[in-house]
Structures are given as structure tokens and as C-alpha cells.
PDB file of C-alpha atoms in Angstrom:
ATOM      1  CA  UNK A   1      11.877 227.622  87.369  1.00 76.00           C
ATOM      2  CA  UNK A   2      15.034 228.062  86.160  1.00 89.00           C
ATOM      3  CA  UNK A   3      16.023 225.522  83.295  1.00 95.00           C
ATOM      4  CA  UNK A   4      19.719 225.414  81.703  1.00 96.00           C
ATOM      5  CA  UNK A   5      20.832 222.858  78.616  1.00 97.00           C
ATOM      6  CA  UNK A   6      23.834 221.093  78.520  1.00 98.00           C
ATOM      7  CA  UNK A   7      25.300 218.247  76.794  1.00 98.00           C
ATOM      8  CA  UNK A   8      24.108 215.381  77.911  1.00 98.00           C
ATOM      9  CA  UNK A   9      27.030 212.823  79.751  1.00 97.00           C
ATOM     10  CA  UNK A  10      27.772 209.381  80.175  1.00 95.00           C
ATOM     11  CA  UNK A  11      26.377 209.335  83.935  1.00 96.00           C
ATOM     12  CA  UNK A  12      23.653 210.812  82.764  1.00 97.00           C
ATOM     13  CA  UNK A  13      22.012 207.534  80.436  1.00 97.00           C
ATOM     14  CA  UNK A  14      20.278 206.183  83.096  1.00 96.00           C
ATOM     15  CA  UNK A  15      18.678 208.996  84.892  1.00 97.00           C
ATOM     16  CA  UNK A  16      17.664 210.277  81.295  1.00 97.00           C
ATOM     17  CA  UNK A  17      15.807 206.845  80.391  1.00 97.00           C
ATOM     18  CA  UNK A  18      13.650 206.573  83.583  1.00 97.00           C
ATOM     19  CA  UNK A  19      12.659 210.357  82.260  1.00 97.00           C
ATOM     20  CA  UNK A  20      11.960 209.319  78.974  1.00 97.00           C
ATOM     21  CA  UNK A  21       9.765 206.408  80.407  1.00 97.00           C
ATOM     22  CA  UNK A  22       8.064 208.870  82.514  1.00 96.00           C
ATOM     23  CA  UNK A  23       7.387 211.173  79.140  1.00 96.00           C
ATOM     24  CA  UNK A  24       6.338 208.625  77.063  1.00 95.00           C
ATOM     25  CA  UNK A  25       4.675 206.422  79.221  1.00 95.00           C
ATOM     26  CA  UNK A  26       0.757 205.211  77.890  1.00 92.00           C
ATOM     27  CA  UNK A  27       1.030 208.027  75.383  1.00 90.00           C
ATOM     28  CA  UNK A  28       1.560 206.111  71.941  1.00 87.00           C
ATOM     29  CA  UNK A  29       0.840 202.580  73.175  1.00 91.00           C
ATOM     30  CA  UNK A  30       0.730 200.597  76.594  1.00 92.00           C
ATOM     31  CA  UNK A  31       3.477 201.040  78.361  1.00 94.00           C
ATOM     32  CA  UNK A  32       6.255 202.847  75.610  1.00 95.00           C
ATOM     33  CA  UNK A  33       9.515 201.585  73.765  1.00 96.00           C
ATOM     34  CA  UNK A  34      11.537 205.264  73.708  1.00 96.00           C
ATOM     35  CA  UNK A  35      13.511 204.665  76.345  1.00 97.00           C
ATOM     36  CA  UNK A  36      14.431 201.569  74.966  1.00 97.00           C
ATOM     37  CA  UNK A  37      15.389 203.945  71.573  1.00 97.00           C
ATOM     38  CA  UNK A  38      17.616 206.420  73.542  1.00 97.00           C
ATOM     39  CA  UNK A  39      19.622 203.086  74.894  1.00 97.00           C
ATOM     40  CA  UNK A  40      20.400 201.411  71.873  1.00 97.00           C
ATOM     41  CA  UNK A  41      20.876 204.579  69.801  1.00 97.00           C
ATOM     42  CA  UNK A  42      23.496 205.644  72.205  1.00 96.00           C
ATOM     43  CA  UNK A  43      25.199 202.851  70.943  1.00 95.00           C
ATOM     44  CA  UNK A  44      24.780 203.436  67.338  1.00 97.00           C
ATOM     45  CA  UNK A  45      27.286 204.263  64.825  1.00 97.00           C
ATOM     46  CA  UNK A  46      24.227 206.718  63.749  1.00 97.00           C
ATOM     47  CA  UNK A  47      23.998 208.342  66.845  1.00 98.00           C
ATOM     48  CA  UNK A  48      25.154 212.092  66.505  1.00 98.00           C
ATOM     49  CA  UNK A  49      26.583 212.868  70.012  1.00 97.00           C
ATOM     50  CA  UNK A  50      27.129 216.795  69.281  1.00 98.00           C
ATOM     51  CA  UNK A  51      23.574 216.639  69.291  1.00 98.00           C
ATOM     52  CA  UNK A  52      22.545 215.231  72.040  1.00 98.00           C
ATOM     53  CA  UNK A  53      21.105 217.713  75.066  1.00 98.00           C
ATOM     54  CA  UNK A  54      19.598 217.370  78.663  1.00 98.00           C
ATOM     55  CA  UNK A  55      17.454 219.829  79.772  1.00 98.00           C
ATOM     56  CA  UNK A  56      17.817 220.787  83.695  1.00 98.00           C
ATOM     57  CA  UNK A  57      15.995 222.534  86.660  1.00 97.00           C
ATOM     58  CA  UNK A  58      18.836 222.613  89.068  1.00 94.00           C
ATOM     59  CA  UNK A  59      20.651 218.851  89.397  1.00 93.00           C
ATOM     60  CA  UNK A  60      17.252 217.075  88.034  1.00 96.00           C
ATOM     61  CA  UNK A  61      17.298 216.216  84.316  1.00 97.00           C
ATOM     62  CA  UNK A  62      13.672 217.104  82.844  1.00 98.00           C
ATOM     63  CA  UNK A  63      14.112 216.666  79.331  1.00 98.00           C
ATOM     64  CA  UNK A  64      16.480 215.579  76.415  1.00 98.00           C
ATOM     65  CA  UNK A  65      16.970 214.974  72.667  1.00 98.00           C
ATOM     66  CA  UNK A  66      18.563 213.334  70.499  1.00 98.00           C
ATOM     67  CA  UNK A  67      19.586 212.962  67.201  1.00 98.00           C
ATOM     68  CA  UNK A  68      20.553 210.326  64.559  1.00 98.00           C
ATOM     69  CA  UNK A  69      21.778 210.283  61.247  1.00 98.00           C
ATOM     70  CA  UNK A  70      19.770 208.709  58.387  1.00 98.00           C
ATOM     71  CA  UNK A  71      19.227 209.052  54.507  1.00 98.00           C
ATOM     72  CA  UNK A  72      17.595 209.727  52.098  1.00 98.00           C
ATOM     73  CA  UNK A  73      18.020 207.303  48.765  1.00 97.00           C
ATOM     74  CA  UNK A  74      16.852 208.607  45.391  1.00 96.00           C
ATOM     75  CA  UNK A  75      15.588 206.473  42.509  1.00 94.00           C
ATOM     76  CA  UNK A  76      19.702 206.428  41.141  1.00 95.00           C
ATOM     77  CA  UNK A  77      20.191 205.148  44.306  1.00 96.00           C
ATOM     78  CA  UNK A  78      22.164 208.066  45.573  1.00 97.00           C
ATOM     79  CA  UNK A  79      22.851 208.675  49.130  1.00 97.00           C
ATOM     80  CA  UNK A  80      22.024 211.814  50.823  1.00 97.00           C
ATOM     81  CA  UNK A  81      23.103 212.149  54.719  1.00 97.00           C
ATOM     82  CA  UNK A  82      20.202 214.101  56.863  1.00 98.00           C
ATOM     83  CA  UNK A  83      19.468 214.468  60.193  1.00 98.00           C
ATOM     84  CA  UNK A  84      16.587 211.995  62.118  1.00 98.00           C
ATOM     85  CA  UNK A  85      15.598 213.935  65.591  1.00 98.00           C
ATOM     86  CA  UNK A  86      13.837 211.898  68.520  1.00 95.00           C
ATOM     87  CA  UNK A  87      13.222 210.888  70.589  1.00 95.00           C
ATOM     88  CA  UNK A  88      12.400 214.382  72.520  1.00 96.00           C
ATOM     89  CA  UNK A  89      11.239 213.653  75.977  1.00 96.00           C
ATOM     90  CA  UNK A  90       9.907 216.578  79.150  1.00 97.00           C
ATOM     91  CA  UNK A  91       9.011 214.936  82.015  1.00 97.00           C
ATOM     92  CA  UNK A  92       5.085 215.222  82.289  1.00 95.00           C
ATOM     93  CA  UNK A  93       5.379 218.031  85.464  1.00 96.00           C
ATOM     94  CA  UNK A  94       7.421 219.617  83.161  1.00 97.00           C
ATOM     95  CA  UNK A  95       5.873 219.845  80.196  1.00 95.00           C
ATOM     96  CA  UNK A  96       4.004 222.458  78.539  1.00 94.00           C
ATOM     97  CA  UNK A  97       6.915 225.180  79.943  1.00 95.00           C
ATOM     98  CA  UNK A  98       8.542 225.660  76.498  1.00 95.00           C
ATOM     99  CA  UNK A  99      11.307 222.756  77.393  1.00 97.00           C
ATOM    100  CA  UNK A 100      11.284 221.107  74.239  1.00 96.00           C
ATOM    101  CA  UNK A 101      11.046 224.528  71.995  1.00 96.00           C
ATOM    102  CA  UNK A 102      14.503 225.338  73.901  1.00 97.00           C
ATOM    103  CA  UNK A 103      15.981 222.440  73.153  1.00 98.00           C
ATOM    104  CA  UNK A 104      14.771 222.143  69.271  1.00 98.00           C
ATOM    105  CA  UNK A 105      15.576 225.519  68.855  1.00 97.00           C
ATOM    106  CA  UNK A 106      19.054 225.034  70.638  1.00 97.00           C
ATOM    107  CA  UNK A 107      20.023 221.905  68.408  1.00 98.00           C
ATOM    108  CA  UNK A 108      18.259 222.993  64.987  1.00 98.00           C
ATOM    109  CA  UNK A 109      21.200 226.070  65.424  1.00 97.00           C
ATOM    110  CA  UNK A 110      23.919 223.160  66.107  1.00 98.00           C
ATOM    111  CA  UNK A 111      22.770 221.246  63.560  1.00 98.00           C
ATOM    112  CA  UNK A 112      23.050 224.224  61.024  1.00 97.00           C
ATOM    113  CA  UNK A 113      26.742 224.807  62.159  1.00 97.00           C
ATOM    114  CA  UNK A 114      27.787 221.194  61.749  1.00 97.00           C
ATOM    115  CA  UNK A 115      26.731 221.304  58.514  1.00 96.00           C
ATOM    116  CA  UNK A 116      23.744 218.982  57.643  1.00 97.00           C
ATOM    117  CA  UNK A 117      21.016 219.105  55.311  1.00 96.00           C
ATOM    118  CA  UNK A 118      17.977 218.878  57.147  1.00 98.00           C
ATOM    119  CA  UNK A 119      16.124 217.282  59.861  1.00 98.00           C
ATOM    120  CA  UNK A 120      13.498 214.748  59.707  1.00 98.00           C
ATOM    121  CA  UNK A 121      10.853 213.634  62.317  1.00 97.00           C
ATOM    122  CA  UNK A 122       7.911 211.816  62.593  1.00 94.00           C
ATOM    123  CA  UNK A 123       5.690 214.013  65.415  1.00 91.00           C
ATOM    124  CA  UNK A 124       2.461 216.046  66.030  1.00 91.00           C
ATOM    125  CA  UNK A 125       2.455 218.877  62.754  1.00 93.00           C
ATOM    126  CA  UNK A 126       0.406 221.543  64.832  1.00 93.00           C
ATOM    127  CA  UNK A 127       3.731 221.405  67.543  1.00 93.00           C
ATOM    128  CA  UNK A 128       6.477 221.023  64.844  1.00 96.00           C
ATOM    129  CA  UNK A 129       5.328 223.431  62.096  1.00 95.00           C
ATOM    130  CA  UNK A 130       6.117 226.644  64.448  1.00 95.00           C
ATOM    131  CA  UNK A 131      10.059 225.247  64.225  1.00 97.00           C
ATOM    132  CA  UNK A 132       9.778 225.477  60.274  1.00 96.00           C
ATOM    133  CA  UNK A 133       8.770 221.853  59.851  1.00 97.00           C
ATOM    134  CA  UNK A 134       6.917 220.802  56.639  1.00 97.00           C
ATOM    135  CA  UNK A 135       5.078 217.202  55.258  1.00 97.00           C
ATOM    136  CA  UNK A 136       7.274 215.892  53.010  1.00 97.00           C
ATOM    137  CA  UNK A 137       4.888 216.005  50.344  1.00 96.00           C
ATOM    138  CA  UNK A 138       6.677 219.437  49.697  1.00 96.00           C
ATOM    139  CA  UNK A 139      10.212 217.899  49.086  1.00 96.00           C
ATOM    140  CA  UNK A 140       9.618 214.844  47.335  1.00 96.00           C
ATOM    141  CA  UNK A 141      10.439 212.320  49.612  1.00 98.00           C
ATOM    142  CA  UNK A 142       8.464 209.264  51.143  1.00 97.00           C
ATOM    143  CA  UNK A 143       8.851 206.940  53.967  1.00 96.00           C
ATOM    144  CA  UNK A 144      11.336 203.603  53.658  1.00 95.00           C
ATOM    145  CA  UNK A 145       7.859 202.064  52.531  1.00 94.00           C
ATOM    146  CA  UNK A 146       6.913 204.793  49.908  1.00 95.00           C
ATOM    147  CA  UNK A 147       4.149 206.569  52.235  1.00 94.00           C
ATOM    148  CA  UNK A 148       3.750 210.949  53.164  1.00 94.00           C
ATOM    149  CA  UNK A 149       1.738 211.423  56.477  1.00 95.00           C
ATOM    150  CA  UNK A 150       0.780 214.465  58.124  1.00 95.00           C
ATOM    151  CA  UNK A 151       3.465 213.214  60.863  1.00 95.00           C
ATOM    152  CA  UNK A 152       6.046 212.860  58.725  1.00 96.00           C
ATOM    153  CA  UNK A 153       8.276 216.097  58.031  1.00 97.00           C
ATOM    154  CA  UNK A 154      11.242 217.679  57.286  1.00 98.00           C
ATOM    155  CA  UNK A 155      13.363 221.352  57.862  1.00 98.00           C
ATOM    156  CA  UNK A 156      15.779 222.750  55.498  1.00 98.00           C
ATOM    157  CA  UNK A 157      18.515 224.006  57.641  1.00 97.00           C
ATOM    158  CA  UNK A 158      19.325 226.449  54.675  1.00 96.00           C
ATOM    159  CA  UNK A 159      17.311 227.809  52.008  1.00 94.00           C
ATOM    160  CA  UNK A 160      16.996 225.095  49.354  1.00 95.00           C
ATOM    161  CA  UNK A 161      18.707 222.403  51.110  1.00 96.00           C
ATOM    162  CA  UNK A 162      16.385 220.069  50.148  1.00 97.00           C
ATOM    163  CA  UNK A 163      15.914 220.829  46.361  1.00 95.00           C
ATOM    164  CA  UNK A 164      17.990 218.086  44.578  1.00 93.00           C
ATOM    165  CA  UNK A 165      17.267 215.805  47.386  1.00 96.00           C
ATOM    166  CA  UNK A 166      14.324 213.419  46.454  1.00 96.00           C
ATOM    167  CA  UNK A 167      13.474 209.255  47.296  1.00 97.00           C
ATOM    168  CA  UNK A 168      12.925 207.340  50.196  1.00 98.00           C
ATOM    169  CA  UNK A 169      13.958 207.968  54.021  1.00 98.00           C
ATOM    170  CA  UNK A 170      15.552 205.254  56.008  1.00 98.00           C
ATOM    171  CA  UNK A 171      15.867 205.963  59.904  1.00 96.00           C
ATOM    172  CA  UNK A 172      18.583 204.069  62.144  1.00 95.00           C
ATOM    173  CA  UNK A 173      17.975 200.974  62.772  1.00 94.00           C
ATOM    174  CA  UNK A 174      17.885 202.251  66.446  1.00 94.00           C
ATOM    175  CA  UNK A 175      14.123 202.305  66.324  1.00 94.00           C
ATOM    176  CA  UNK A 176      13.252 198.779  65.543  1.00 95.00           C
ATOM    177  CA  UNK A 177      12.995 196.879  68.878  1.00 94.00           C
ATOM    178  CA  UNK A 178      11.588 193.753  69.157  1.00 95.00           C
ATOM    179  CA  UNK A 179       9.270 192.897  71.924  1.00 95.00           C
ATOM    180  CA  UNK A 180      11.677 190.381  73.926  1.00 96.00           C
ATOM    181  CA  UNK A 181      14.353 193.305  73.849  1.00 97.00           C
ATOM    182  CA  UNK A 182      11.603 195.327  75.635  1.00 96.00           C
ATOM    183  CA  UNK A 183      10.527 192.864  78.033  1.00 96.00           C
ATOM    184  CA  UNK A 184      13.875 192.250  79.265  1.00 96.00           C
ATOM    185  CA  UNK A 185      15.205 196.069  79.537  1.00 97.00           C
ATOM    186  CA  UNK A 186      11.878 196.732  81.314  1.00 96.00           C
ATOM    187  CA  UNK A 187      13.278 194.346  83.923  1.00 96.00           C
ATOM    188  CA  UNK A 188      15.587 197.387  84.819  1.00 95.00           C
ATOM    189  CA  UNK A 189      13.081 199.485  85.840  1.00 96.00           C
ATOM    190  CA  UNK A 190      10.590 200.126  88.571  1.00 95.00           C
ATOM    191  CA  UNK A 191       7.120 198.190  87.481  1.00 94.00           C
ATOM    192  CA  UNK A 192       4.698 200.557  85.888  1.00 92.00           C
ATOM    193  CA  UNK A 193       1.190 199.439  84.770  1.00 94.00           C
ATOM    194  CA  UNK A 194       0.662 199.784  80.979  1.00 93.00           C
ATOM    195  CA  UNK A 195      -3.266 201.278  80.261  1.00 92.00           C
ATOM    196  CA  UNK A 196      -4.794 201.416  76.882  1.00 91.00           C
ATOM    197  CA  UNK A 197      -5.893 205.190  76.415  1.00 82.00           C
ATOM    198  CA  UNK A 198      -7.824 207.725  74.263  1.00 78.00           C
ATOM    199  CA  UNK A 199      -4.487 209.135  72.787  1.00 68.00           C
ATOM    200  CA  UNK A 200      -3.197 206.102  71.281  1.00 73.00           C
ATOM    201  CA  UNK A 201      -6.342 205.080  69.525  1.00 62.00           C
ATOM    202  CA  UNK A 202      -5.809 208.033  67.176  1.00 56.00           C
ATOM    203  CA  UNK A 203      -2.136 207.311  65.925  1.00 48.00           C
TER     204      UNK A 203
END
């Protein structure tokens, strides 16, 4: 297996959504909505193209990730710009071959050059903490609603990044999608049936 990273290209979108469908597919909920994500993020004014990577074995596109920006608002109201990263996709044949570590690792090092902050995610702690990731608890900062959960951390991308950063996160709005806005972009792809499953009883 021989898997290169490259930026990821206009005539790429579609190709990458069916293989985000794939990843995501029954894992969270029945059926999933990140595909959906990756489309109208692309569109965003929050959408960070530098950041955005495919992940290849040969011509077929296995995995990708993207970024957004977001912030983080104190109790003065003051803005601070940070990084939001997902979704991260590896097609299921795929996964479990150290895919997504190349491309975190590949982007947290962009990221760092372009000059942000720090990187937020909401994800599985026991995968996340070997990239530096951290609840957090440990910086101060909350979700939009005022909540810390084990899922919900943060990286410095330099030593102390994150000290007189403090308050609430707010995400793009990329990742609210209604229902109806599902149903109809579904309509693009090949029918799937959605299954209720042990994994998404525990989130």
C-alpha cells in the first residue's frame, strides 16, 4: 500500500463525499450527516482551504480532512480565531493503516506555519490524545452551551498558545444541517440502508 497526500481539488468534492459516506456511515447515528458537512463547509467563508487534504492509494481517494475556522469568545466578549478540524474520514478498508495519523500529523505542521492558535475537535480522547490533544477542562474553555466533555479538546500549536485564551467555542455554522437538507442531498447518492447499532448508543 502505498498512500501519498495532496491537496485536495475541485474535481475531487464528489468522489471525497461518497468516501466520507462510506466512513461515517451507521457509526454515530443511522445513516450519517458528514458528508453533508464537507459540502456545505466547502462553501463556507470558514472553510480553511490550505488545510484541506486527500489521502490516496494510487488514483483512489481513501481519506481526507478538513478544517474550519471558529472562536473562541471570552466573558469581555473578545474574539479569539482557532482552528475547528473535521470532519476526518478513511474509508472503512482503509482504516486502521495509520491514514488519519498522516494526515493530522501533516496538517497540525501546516496549521503551525500559517500561524493559528490551536485546534479544536470534538472526537474519541484515547485516538486524539497521542496527537497532543487535551479536554478543555485544562484551558478554560466550554462548549457554545457552557459544557467540557471527554470529546471535546483542544492542541496548542505552540507552547502556551492557549493561556490568555478562555470562554466559549463556537464552530461554523457548517455543522448544523437540518433534516430536509439531508433528505434531499441524500437524493444524490446511491441508496444505503440506515441500521441502528451498538456504537451509537454510547455517544
Amino acid at each position: 500500500m502505498n498512500i501519498s497526500i495532496r491537496p485536495e481539488e475541485e474535481n475531487d468534492f464528489k468522489n471525497v463525499e461518497h468516501m466520507i459516506r462510506e466512513a461515517f456511515w451507521d457509526l454515530y447515528q443511522p445513516g450519517c450527516v458528514e458528508h453533508l458537512i464537507a459540502h456545505n463547509m466547502r462553501k463556507s467563508p470558514d472553510f480553511v482551504k490550505e488545510l484541506d487534504y486527500v489521502a490516496c492509494d494510487g488514483d483512489m481517494i481513501v481519506g481526507n480532512i478538513i478544517y474550519s475556522r471558529a472562536k473562541v469568545v471570552n466573558d469581555e466578549n473578545k474574539e479569539f480565531e482557532v482552528l475547528c478540524m473535521g470532519p476526518l474520514g478513511v474509508l472503512p478498508s482503509y482504516q486502521k493503516k495509520g491514514i488519519g495519523s498522516l494526515l493530522m500529523n501533516n496538517t497540525i505542521e501546516k496549521a503551525r506555519q500559517l500561524g493559528y492558535k490551536a485546534i479544536f475537535i470534538f472526537g474519541n480522547p484515547e485516538y486524539y490524545n497521542r496527537f497532543g490533544f487535551r479536554n478543555t477542562r485544562e484551558y478554560n474553555i466550554q462548549t457554545s452551551s457552557g459544557e467540557n466533555f471527554d470529546a471535546f479538546m483542544a492542541l496548542e500549536l505552540y507552547s502556551g498558545s492557549l493561556k490568555q485564551v478562555s470562554g466559549k467555542f463556537f464552530a461554523s455554522g457548517s455543522f448544523e444541517v437540518t433534516e430536509e437538507e439531508l433528505e434531499n442531498f441524500e437524493k444524490k447518492f446511491p441508496h444505503k440502508t440506515k441500521h441502528v447499532t451498538d456504537t451509537q448508543l454510547s455517544h
